[in-house]
Short mmCIF file of C-alpha atoms in Angstrom, two decimals:
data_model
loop_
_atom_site.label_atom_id
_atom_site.label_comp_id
_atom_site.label_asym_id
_atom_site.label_seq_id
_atom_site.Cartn_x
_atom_site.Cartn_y
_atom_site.Cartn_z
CA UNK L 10 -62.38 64.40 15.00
CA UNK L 11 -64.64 66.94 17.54
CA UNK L 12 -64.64 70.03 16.24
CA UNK L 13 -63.00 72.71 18.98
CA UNK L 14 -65.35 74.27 21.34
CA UNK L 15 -65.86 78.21 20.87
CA UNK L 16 -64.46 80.31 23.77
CA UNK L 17 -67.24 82.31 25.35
CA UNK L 18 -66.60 86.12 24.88
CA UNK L 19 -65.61 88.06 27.82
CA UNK L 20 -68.42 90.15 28.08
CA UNK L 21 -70.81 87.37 27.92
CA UNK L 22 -68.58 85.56 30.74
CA UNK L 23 -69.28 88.22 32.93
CA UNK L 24 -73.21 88.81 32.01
CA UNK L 25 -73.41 85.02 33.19
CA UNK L 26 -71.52 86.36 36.16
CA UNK L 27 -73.92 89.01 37.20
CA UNK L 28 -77.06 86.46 36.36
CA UNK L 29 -75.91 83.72 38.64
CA UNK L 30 -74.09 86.06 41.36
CA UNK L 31 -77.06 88.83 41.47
CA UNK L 32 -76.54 92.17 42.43
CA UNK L 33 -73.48 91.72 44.98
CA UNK L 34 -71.46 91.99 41.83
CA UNK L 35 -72.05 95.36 41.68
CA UNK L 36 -71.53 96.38 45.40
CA UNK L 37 -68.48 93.85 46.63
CA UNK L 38 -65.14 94.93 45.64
CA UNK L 39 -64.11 91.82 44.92
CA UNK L 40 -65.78 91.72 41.58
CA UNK L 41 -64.00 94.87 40.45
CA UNK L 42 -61.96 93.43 37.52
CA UNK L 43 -65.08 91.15 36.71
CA UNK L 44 -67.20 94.56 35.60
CA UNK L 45 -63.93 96.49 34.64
CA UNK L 46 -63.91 94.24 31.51
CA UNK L 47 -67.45 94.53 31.24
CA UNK L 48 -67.31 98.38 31.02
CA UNK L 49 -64.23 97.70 28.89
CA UNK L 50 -66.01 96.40 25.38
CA UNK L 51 -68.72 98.93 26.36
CA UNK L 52 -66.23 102.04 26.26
CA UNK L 53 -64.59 100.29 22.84
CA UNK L 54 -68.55 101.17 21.26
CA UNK L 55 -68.63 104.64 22.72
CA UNK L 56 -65.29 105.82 21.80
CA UNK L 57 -65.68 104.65 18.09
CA UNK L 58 -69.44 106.30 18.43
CA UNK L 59 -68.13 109.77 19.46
CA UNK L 60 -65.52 109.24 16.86
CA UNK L 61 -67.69 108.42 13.93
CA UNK L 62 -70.36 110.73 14.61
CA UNK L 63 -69.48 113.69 16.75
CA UNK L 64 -67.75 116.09 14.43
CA UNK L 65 -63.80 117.13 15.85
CA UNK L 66 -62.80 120.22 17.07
CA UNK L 67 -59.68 121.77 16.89
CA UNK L 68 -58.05 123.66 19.72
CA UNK L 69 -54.34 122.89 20.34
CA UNK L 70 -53.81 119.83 18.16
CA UNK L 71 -52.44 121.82 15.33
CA UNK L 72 -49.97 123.91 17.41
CA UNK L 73 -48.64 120.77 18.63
CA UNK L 74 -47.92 120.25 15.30
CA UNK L 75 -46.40 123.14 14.52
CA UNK L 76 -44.32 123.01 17.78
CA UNK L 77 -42.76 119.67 17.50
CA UNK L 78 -42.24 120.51 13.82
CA UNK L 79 -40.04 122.94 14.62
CA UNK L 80 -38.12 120.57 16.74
CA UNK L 81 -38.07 117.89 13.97
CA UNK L 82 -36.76 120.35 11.45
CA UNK L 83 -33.92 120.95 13.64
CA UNK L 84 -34.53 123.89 16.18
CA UNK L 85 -33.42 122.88 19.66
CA UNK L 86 -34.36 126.36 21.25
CA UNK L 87 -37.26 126.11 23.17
CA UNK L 88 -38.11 129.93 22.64
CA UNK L 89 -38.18 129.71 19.11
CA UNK L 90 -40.95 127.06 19.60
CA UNK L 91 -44.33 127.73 19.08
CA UNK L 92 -47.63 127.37 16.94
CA UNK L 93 -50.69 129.65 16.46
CA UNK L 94 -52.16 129.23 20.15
CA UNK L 95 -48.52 130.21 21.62
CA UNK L 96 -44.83 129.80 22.54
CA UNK L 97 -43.90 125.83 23.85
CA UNK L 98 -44.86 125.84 27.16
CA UNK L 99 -44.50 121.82 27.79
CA UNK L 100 -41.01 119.71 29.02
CA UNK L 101 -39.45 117.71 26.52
CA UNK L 102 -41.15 114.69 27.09
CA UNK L 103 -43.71 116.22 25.13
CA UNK L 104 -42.07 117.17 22.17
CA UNK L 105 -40.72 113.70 22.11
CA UNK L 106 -44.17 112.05 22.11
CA UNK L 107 -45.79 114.10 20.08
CA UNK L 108 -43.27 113.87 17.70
CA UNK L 109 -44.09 110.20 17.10
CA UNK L 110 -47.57 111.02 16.17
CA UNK L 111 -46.75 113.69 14.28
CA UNK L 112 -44.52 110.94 12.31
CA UNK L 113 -48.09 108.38 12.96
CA UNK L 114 -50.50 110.79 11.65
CA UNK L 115 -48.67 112.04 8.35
CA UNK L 116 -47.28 115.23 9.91
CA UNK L 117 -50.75 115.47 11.61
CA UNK L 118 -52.91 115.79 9.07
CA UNK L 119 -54.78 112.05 9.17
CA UNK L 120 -56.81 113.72 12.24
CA UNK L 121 -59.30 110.28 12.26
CA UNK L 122 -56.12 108.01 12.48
CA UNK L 123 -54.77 110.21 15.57
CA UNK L 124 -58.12 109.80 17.30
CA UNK L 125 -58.17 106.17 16.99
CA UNK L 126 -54.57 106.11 18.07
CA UNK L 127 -56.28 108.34 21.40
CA UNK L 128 -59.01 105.82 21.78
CA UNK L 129 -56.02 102.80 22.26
CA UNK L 130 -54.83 105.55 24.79
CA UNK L 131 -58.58 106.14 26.58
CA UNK L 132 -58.52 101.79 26.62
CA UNK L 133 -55.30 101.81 28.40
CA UNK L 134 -55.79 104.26 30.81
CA UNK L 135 -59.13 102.96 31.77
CA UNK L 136 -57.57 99.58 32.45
CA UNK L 137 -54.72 101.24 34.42
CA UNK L 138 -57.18 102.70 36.44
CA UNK L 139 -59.33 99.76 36.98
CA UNK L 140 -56.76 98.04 38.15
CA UNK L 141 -55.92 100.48 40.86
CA UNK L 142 -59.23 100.58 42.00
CA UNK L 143 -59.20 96.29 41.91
CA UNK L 144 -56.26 96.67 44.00
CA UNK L 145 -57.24 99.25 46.87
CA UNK L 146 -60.36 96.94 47.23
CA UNK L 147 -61.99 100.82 48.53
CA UNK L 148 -65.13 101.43 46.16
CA UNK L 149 -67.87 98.95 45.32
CA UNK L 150 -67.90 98.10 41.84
CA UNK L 151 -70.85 99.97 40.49
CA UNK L 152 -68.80 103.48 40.78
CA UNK L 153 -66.77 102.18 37.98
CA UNK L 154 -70.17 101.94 36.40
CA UNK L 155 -70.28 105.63 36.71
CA UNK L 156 -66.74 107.07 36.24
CA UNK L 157 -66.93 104.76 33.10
CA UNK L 158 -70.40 105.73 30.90
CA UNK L 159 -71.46 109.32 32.65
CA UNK L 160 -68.92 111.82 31.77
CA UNK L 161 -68.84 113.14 28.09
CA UNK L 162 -66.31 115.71 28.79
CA UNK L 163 -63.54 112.75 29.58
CA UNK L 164 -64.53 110.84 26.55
CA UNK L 165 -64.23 113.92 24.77
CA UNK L 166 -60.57 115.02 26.23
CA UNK L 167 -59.03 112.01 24.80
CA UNK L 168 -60.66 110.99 21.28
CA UNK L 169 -62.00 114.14 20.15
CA UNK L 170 -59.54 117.08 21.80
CA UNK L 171 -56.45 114.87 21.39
CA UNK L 172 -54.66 117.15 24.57
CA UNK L 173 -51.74 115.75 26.25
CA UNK L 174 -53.17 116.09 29.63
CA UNK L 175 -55.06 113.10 28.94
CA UNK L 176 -51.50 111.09 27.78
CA UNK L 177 -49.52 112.60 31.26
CA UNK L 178 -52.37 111.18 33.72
CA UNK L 179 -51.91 107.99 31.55
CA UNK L 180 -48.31 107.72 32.15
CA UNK L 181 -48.99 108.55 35.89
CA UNK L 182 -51.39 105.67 36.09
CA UNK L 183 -48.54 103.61 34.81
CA UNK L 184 -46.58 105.01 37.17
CA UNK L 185 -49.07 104.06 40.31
CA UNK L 186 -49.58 100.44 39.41
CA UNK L 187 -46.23 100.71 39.70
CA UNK L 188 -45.51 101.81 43.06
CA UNK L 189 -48.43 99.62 43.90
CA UNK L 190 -46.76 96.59 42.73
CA UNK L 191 -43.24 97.46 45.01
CA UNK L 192 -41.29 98.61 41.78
CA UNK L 193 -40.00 102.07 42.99
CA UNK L 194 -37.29 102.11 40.56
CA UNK L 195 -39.65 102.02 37.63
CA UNK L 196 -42.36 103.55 39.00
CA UNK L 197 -40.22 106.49 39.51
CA UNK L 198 -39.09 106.53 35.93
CA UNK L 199 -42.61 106.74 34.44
CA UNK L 200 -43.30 109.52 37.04
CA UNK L 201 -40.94 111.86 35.65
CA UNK L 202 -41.88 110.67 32.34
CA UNK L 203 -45.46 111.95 32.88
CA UNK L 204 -44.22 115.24 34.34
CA UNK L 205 -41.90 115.77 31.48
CA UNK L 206 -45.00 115.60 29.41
CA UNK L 207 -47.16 117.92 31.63
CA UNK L 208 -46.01 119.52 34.85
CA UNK L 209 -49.82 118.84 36.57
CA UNK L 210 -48.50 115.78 37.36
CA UNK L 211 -46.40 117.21 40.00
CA UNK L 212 -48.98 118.13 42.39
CA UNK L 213 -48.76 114.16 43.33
CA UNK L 214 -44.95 114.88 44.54
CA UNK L 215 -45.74 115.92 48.07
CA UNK L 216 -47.58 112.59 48.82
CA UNK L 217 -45.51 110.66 46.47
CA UNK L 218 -42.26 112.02 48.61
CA UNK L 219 -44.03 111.01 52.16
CA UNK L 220 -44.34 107.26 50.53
CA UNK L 221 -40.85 107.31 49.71
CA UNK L 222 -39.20 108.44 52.62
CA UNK L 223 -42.41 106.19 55.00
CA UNK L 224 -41.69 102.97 52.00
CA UNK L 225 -37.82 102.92 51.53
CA UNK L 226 -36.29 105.30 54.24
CA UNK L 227 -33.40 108.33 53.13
CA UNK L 228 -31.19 106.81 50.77
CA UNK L 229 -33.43 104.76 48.67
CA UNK L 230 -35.60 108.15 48.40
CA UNK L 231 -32.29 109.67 47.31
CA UNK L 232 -32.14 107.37 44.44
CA UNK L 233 -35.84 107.71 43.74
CA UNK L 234 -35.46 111.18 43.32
CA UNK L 235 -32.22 110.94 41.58
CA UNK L 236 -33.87 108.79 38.46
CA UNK L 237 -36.69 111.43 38.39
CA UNK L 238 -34.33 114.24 38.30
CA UNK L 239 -31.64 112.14 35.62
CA UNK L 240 -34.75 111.53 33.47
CA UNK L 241 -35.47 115.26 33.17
CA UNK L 242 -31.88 116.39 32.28
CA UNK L 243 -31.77 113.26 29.72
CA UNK L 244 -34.81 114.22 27.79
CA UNK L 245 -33.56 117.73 27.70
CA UNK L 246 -30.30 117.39 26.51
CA UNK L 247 -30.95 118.67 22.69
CA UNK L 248 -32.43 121.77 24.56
CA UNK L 249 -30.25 122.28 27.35
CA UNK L 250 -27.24 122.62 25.21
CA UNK L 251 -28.47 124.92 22.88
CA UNK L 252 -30.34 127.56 25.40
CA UNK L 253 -30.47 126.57 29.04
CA UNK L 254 -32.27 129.30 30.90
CA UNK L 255 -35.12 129.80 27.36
CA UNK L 256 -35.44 125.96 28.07
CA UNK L 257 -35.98 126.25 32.09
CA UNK L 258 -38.20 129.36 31.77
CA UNK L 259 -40.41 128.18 28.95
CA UNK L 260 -41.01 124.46 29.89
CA UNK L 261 -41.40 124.97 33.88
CA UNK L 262 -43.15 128.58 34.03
CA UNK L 263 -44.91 128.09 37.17
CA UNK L 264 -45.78 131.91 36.48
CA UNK L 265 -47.48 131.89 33.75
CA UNK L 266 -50.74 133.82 33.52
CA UNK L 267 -54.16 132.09 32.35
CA UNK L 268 -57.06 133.63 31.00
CA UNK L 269 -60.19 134.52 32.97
CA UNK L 270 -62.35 133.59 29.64
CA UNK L 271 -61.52 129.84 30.13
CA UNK L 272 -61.51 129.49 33.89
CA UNK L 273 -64.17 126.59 35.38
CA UNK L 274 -63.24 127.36 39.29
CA UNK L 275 -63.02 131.49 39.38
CA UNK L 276 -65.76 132.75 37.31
CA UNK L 277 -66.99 134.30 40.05
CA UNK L 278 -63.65 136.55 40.51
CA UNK L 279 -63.47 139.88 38.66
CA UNK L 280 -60.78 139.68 36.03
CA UNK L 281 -58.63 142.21 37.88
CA UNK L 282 -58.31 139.66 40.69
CA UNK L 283 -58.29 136.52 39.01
CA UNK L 284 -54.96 138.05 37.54
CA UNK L 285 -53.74 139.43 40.67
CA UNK L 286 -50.34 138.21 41.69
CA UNK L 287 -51.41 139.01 45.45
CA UNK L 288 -54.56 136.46 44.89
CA UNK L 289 -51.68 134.04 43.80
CA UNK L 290 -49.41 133.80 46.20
CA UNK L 291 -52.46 133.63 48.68
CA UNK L 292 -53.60 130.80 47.00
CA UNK L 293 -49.66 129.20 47.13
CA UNK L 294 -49.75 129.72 50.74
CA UNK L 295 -52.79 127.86 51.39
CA UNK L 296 -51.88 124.72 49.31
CA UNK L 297 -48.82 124.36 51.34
CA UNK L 298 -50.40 125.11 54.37
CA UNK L 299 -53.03 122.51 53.64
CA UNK L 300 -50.10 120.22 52.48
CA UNK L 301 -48.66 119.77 55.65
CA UNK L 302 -51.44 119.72 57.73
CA UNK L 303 -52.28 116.60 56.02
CA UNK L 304 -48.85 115.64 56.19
CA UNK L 305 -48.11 115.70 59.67
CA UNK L 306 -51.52 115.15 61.10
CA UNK L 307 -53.98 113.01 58.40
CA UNK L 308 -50.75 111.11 56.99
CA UNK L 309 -48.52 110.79 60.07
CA UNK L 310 -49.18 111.22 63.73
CA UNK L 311 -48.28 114.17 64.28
CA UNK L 312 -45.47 116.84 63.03
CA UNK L 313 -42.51 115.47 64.90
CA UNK L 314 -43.16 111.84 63.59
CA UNK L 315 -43.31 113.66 60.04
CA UNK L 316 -39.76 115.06 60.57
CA UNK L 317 -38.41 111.51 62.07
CA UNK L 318 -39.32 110.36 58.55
CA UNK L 319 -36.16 112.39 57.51
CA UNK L 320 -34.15 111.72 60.58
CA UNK L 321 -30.41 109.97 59.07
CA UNK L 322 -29.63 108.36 62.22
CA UNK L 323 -32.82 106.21 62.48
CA UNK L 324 -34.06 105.89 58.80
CA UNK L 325 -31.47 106.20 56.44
CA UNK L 326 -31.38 102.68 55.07
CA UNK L 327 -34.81 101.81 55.59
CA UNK L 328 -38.62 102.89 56.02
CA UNK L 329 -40.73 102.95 58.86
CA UNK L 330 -43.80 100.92 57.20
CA UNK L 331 -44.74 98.56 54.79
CA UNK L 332 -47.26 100.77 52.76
CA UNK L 333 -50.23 98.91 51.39
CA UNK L 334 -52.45 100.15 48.06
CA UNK L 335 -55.60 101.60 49.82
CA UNK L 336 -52.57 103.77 51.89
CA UNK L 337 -50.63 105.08 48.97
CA UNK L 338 -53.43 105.89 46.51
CA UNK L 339 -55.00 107.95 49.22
CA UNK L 340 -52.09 109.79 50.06
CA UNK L 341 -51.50 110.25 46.25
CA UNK L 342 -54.79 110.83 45.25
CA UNK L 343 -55.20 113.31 48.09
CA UNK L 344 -51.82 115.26 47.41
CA UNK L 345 -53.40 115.67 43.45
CA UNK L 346 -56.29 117.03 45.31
CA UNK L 347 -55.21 119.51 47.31
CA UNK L 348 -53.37 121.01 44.45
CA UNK L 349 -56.83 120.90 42.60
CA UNK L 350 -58.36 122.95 45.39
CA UNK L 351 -56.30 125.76 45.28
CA UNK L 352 -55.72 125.96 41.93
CA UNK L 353 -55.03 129.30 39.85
CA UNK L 354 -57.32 128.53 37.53
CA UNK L 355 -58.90 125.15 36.32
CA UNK L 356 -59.33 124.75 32.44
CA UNK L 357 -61.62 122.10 31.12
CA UNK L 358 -58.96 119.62 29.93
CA UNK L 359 -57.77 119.56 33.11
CA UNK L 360 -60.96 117.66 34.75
CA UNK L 361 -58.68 114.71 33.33
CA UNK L 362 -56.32 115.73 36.13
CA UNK L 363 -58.41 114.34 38.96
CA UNK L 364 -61.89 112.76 37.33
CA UNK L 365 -60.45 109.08 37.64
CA UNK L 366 -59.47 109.65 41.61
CA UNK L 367 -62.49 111.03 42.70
CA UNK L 368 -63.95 108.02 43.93
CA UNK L 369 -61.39 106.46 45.47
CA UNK L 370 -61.37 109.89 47.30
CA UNK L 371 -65.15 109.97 48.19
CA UNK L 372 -64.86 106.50 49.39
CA UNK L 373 -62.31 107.56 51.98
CA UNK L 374 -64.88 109.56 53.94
CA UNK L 375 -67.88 108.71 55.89
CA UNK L 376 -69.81 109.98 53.96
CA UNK L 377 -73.31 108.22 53.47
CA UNK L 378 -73.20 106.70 49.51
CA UNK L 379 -76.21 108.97 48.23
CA UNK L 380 -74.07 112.29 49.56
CA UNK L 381 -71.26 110.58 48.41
CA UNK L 382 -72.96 110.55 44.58
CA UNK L 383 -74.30 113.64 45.15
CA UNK L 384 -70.77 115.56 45.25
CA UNK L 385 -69.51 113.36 42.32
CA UNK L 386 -72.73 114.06 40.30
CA UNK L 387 -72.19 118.29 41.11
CA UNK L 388 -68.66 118.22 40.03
CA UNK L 389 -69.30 116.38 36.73
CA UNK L 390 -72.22 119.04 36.44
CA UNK L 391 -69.92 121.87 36.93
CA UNK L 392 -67.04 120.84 34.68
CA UNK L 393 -70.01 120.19 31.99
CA UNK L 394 -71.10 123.78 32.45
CA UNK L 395 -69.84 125.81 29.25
CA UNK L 396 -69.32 128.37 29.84
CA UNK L 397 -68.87 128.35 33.35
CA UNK L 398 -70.91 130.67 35.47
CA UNK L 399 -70.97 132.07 38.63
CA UNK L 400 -73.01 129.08 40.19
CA UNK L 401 -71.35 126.59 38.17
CA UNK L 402 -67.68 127.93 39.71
CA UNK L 403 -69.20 128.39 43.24
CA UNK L 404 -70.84 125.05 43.31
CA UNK L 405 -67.63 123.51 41.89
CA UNK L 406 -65.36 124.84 45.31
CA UNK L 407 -68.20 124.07 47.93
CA UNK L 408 -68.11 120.85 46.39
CA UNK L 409 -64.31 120.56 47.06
CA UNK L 410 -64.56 121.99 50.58
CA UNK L 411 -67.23 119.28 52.03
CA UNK L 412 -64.62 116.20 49.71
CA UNK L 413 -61.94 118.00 51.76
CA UNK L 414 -63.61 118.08 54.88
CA UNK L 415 -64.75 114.59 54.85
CA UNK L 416 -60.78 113.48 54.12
CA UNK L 417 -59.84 115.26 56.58
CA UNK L 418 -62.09 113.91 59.20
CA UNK L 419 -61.58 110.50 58.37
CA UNK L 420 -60.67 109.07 61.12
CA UNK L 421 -56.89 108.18 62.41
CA UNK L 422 -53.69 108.63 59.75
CA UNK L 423 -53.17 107.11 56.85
CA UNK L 424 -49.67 105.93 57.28
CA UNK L 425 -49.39 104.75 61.13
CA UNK L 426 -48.22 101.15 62.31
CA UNK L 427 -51.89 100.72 64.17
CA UNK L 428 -53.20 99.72 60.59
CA UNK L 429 -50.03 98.99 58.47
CA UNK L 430 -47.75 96.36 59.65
CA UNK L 431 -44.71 97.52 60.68
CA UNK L 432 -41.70 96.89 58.44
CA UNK L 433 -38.41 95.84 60.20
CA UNK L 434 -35.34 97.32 60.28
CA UNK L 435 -32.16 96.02 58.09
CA UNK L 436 -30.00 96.32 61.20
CA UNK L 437 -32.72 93.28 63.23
#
């Protein structure tokens, strides 16, 4: 009897790829997934590298610890919540989650096993987001290439800071593939999830609400909206019944004050005015101001096609377009951006926040590719600035302003029936 044949390895299936192919593998989209994979086994040797031989560091992993382990030895009040860095300051899908590795890791003490449980995490994500990115069909495949090997700091968020920033943007990304696939009821779920384990992930809402209301029209955004906002009171329960308002004001404190000492994007500022609630609110203003100009004009049309979007006698049982990938992870990815801009203050874990969009970004301007890879290659030199300095921090916004720019001087909207087809009405 033959003796089976040996399946090829993956990575070696794609090397043969790349030989017989050449270097269009690299530069047409198509081959996305084929070099995702690739880059897949390659980040499974990193990860266990930076595990095995850079030495941990401990910032908040042991107040998680100590936070949840309140919660699992029975307090359900949210201000009597806290470790050594602080009160709780995180919804409850946080305690719930870290719970489970606190239960994993032997009440967090087996430190190694937790980072290999983040690296399973970092090998998710990564696939989440190649999969996006193999669905918008936007970037040429070597940018993967780059998001993939260059940044330390990324590596670093998930297998050697064990943060839950990292674990919200994961949940997001399930979230997004998602939408992508047409699932709105799910996707919405996994959302609220992800804000429920950091509120970040909220500064996707204002897109993610135009894509609802330009996907599924009024009432199916009603329901969208409703699961996000059912998931939140579910998880809070425990909480909610025991102190309400301590619950509300500790786990959505859109108030509370950072320090200048860790800031990437106002190192520049003096500390008086980095804490200035007057710099704040000027700051608010322009992110919404910002927000709706890309609403109504970069989105939609213009301003009065934004507000038929919520007009009951037109749209109520149905949207106005069939939304395609590219569409919705720009007008995601974008939303996320803006917030990102005018930010109070940027901390390093939060690079994790936007790192895996900014290409998908870039490649939604004209941009030229070198200028393109310029801006990419400034912002991963500024977040890998430590401390931040004054250049580092200036450098970091200009490089914001010309991404900006160039998205919003793409030309024509993202969500107009010129490029989308045009999805019919229930009543036709």
């Amino acid at each position: 009897m033959p003796a089976a044949r040996k399946r090829p390895h993956i990575s070696s299936l794609v090397i043969e790829k790349f030989m017989t192919e050449g270097p269009k593998v690299l530069f047409d989209p198509k081959y996305t997934s084929t070099i995702s994979l690739l880059l897949w086994s390659f980040e499974i040797v990193i990860n266990l590298f930076v595990i095995t031989r850079v030495p941990y560091t401990e910032i908040d992993w042991k107040a998680y610890m100590q936070e949840v382990g309140g919660f699992l030895n029975g307090t359900y009040d949210y201000t009597q919540l806290k470790g050594d860095t602080g009160p709780l300051v995180y919804p409850a899908g946080f305690v719930y989650v870290y719970s489970l590795l606190f239960y994993l890791t032997s009440h967090g003490q087996n430190i190694r096993f937790a980072q290999y449980i983040f690296l399973v995490f970092y090998l998710i994500n990564f696939m989440l987001v190649a999969r996006i990115y193999q669905k918008t069909m936007k970037c040429p495949p070597f940018v993967l290439v780059f998001m993939s090997l260059t940044s330390y700091r990324v590596h670093s968020l998930f297998v050697l800071r064990l943060f839950n920033d990292p674990l919200a943007m994961l949940v997001f990304y399930i979230s997004l593939n998602c939408f992508i696939d047409k699932k709105w009821y799910l996707g919405s779920f996994f959302f609220s999830f992800a804000v429920s384990i950091k509120m970040n992930v909220l500064l996707f809402a204002p897109g993610l609400l135009v894509v609802y209301l330009v996907e599924n029209g009024i009432l199916q955004t009603l329901r969208n909206l409703l699961i996000c906002a059912g998931l939140q009171v579910a998880l809070a329960i425990p909480f909610l019944a025991t102190n309400p308002q301590g619950y509300l004001i500790r786990s959505f404190d859109l108030g509370r004050q950072f320090f200048h000492k860790w800031t990437v994007n106002w190192r520049f500022l003096s500390v008086e005015m980095f804490a200035d609630r007057r710099f704040h609110a000027l700051l608010l203003a322009a992110h919404l101001t910002v927000l709706i100009l890309f609403a109504a004009i970069r989105w939609r049309r213009n301003i009065s096609s934004l507000f038929q979007l919520i007009n009951p006698k037109t749209r109520w049982n149905c949207g106005v377009l069939s939304i395609q990938p590219d569409q919705l992870v720009t007008v995601l990815f974008t939303s996320n951006f803006i917030g990102m801009c005018f930010s109070r203050s940027l901390h390093y874990q939060f690079y994790i926040w936007y790192y895996h969009t900014i290409p998908h970004l870039l490649w939604s301007t004209k941009y030229s590719t070198p200028v393109r890879l310029l801006i990419f290659g400034v912002i991963e030199l500024c977040w890998n600035t430590y401390p931040s300095t004054n250049i580092s921090s200036l450098a970091l916004h200009a490089s914001h302003a010309l991404l900006l720019i160039g998205l919003w001087r793409n030309n024509g909207c993202v969500l107009e029936p010129a490029t989308i087809e045009e999805k019919p009405s229930k009543d036709d």
